[in-house]
Short mmCIF file of C-alpha atoms in Angstrom, two decimals:
data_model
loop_
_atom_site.label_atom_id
_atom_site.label_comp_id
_atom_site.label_asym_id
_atom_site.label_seq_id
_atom_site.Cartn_x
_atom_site.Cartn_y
_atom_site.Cartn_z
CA UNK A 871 0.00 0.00 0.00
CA UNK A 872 1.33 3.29 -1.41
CA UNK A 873 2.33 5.57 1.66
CA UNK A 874 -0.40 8.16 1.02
CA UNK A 875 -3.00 5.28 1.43
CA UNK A 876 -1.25 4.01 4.70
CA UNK A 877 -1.56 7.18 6.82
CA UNK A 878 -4.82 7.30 5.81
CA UNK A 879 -4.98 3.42 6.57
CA UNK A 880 -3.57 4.46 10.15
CA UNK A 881 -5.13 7.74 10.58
CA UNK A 882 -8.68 7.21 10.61
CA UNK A 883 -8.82 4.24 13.28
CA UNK A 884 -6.84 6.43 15.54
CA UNK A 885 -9.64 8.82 15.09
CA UNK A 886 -11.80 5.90 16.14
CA UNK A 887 -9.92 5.80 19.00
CA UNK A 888 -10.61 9.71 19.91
CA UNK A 889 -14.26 9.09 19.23
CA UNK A 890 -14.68 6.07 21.33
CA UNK A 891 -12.52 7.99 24.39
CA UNK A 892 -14.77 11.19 24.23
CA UNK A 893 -18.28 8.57 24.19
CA UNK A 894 -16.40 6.95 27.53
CA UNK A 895 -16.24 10.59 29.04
CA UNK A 896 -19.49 11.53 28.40
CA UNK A 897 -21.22 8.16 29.34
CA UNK A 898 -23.83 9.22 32.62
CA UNK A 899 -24.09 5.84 32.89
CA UNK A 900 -20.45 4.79 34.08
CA UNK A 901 -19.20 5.40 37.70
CA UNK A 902 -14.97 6.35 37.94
CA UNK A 903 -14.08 3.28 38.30
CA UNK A 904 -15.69 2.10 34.96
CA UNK A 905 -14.33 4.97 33.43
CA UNK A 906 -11.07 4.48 34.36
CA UNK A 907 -11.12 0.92 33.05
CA UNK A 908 -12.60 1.94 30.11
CA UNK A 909 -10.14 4.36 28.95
CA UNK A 910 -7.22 1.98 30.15
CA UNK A 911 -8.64 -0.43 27.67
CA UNK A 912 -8.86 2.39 24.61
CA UNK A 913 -5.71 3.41 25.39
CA UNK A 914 -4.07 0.10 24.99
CA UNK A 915 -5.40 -0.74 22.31
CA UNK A 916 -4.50 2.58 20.49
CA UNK A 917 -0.77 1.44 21.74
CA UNK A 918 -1.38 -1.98 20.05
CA UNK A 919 -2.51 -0.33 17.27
CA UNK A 920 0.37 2.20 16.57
CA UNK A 921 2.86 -0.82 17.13
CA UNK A 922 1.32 -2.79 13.70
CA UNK A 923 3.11 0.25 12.53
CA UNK A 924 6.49 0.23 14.71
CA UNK A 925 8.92 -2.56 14.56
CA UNK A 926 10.49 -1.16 18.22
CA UNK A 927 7.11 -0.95 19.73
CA UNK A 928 5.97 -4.36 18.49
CA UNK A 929 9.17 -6.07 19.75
CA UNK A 930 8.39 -4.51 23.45
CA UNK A 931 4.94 -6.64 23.26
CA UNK A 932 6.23 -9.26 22.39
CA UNK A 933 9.18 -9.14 24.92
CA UNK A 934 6.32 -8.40 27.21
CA UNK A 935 4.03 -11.21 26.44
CA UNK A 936 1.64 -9.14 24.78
CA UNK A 937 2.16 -10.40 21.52
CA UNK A 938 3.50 -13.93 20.20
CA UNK A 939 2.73 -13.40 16.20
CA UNK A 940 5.52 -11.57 14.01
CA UNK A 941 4.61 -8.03 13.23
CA UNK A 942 4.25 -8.92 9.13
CA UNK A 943 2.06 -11.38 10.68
CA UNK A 944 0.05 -9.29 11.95
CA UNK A 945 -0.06 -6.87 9.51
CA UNK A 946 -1.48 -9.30 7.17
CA UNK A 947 -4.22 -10.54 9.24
CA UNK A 948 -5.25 -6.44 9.97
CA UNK A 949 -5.02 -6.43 5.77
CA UNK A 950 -6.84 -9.82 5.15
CA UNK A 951 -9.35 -7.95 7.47
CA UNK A 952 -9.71 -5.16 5.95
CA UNK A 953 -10.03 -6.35 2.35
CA UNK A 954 -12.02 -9.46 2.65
CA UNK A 955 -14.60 -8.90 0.03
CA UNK A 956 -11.61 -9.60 -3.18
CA UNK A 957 -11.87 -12.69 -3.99
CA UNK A 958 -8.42 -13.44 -3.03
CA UNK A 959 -8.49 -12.50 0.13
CA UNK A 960 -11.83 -15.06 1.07
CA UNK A 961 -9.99 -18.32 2.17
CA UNK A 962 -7.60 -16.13 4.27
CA UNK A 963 -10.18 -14.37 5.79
CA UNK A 964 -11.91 -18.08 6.51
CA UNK A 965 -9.23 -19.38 7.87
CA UNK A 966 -8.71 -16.43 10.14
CA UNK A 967 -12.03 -17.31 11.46
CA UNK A 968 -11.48 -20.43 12.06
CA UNK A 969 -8.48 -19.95 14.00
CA UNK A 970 -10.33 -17.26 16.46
CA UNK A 971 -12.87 -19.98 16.77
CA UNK A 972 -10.19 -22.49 17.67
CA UNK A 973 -9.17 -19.87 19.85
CA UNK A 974 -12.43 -19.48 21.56
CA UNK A 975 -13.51 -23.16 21.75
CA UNK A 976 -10.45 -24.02 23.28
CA UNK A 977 -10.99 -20.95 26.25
CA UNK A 978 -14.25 -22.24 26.99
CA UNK A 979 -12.89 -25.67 27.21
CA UNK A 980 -10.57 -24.01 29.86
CA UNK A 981 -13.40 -22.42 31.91
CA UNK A 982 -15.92 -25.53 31.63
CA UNK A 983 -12.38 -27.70 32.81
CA UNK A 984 -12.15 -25.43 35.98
CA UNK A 985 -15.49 -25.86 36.69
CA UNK A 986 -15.32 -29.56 36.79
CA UNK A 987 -12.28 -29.11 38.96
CA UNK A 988 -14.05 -26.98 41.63
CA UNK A 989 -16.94 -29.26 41.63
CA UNK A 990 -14.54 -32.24 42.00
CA UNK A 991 -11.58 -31.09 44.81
CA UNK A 992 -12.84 -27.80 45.79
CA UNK A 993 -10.25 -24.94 46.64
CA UNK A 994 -7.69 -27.43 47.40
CA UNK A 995 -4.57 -27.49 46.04
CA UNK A 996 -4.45 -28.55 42.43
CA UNK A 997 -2.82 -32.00 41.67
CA UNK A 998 0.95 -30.19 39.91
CA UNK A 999 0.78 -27.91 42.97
CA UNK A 1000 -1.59 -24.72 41.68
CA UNK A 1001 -3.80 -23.18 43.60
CA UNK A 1002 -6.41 -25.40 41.68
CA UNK A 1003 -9.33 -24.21 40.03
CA UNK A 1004 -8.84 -20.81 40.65
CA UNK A 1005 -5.53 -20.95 38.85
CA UNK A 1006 -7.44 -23.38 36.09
CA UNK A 1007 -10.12 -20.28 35.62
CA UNK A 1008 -7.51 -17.73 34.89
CA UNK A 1009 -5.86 -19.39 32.45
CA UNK A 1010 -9.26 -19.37 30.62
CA UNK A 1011 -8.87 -15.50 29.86
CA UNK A 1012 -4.82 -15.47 29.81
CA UNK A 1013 -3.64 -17.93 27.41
CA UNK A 1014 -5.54 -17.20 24.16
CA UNK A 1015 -3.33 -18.75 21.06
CA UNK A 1016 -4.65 -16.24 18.29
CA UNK A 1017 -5.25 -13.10 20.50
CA UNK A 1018 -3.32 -10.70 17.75
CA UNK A 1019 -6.06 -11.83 15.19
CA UNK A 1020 -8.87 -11.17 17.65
CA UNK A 1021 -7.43 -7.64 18.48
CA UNK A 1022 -7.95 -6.36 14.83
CA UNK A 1023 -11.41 -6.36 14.98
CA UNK A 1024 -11.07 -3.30 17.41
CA UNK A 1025 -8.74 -1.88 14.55
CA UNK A 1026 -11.48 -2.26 11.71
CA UNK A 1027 -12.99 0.61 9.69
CA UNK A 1028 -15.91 1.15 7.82
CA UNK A 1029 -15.86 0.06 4.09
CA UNK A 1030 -17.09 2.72 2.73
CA UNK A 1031 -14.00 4.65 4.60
CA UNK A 1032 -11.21 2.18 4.17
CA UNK A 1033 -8.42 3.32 1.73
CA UNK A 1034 -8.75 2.22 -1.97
CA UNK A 1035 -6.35 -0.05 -3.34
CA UNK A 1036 -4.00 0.74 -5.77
CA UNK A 1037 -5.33 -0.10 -9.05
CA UNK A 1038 -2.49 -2.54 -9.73
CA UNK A 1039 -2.98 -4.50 -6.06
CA UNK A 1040 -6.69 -4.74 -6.91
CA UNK A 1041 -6.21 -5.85 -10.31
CA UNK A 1042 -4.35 -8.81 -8.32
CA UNK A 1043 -6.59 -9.52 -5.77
CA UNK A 1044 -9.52 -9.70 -8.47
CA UNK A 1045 -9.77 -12.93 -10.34
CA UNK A 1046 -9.28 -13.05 -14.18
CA UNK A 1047 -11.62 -14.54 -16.58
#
């Protein structure tokens, strides 16, 4: 993508961003604490965001445990994303899918597991020496496989406001009779 189209491509879901901060301020229905979460969570993902951009900043989530996928990887699942109408770009976008449903079956395998395990010993200690189920339970929501895939979804514009390809990129992504 040209570089004209890419700050365009980055600019408008940072906009997003501001829009969804200033609907958190104004919300009568959230107490402080709410708030506070709430913006937290814009604000991080604004940070993922801007590292799909920045080799440096990706590298820090992934030394952090933020991130596991390679930042071209996750560039190209943000792209699949955003162009998944082209023909081309359909079995990606599938399997992307899939794998977030993967993702998703295997969490609530997770959860349902601790239940079983609180049913069965209780809060006693687990059998490998966790603290049991509760341990079991927060694994659920920690260790997702595909979580970079997941997070572009809060990265996602509007089609009708999404940059136009480059003639000679669509003219590739477009099947030929």
């Amino acid at each position: 993508i040209p570089e004209s189209e890419l700050s365009v491509a980055v600019f408008l879901p940072r906009c997003a961003f501001e829009v969804d901060r200033q609907n958190i301020l104004q919300n009568p229905m959230m107490n402080e604490k709410e708030r506070e979460a709430s913006l937290e969570e814009v604000q991080q993902s604004l940070s993922h965001f801007n590292a799909i951009f920045d080799q440096e900043e990706h590298q820090k989530l992934v030394d952090s445990g933020h991130r596991s996928m390679s930042l071209r990887a996750v560039q190209a699942a943000l792209l699949i994303q955003l162009y998944e109408d082209y023909p081309i770009m359909q079995m990606p976008s599938t399997l992307l899918r899939e794998l977030v449903e993967l993702d998703n079956l295997m969490a609530a395998w997770r959860y349902r597991h601790s239940l079983v395990v609180a049913r069965t010993i209780g809060s006693k200690p687990g059998t490998g020496g966790s603290s049991g189920a509760l341990y079991l339970r927060s694994t659920a929501a920690r260790y997702r496989i595909f979580k970079e895939i997941m997070e572009t979804a809060s990265y996602l514009i509007p089609k009708t406001e999404r940059p136009q390809l480059p003639r000679e990129i669509q003219e590739r992504f477009d099947f030929r009779a």
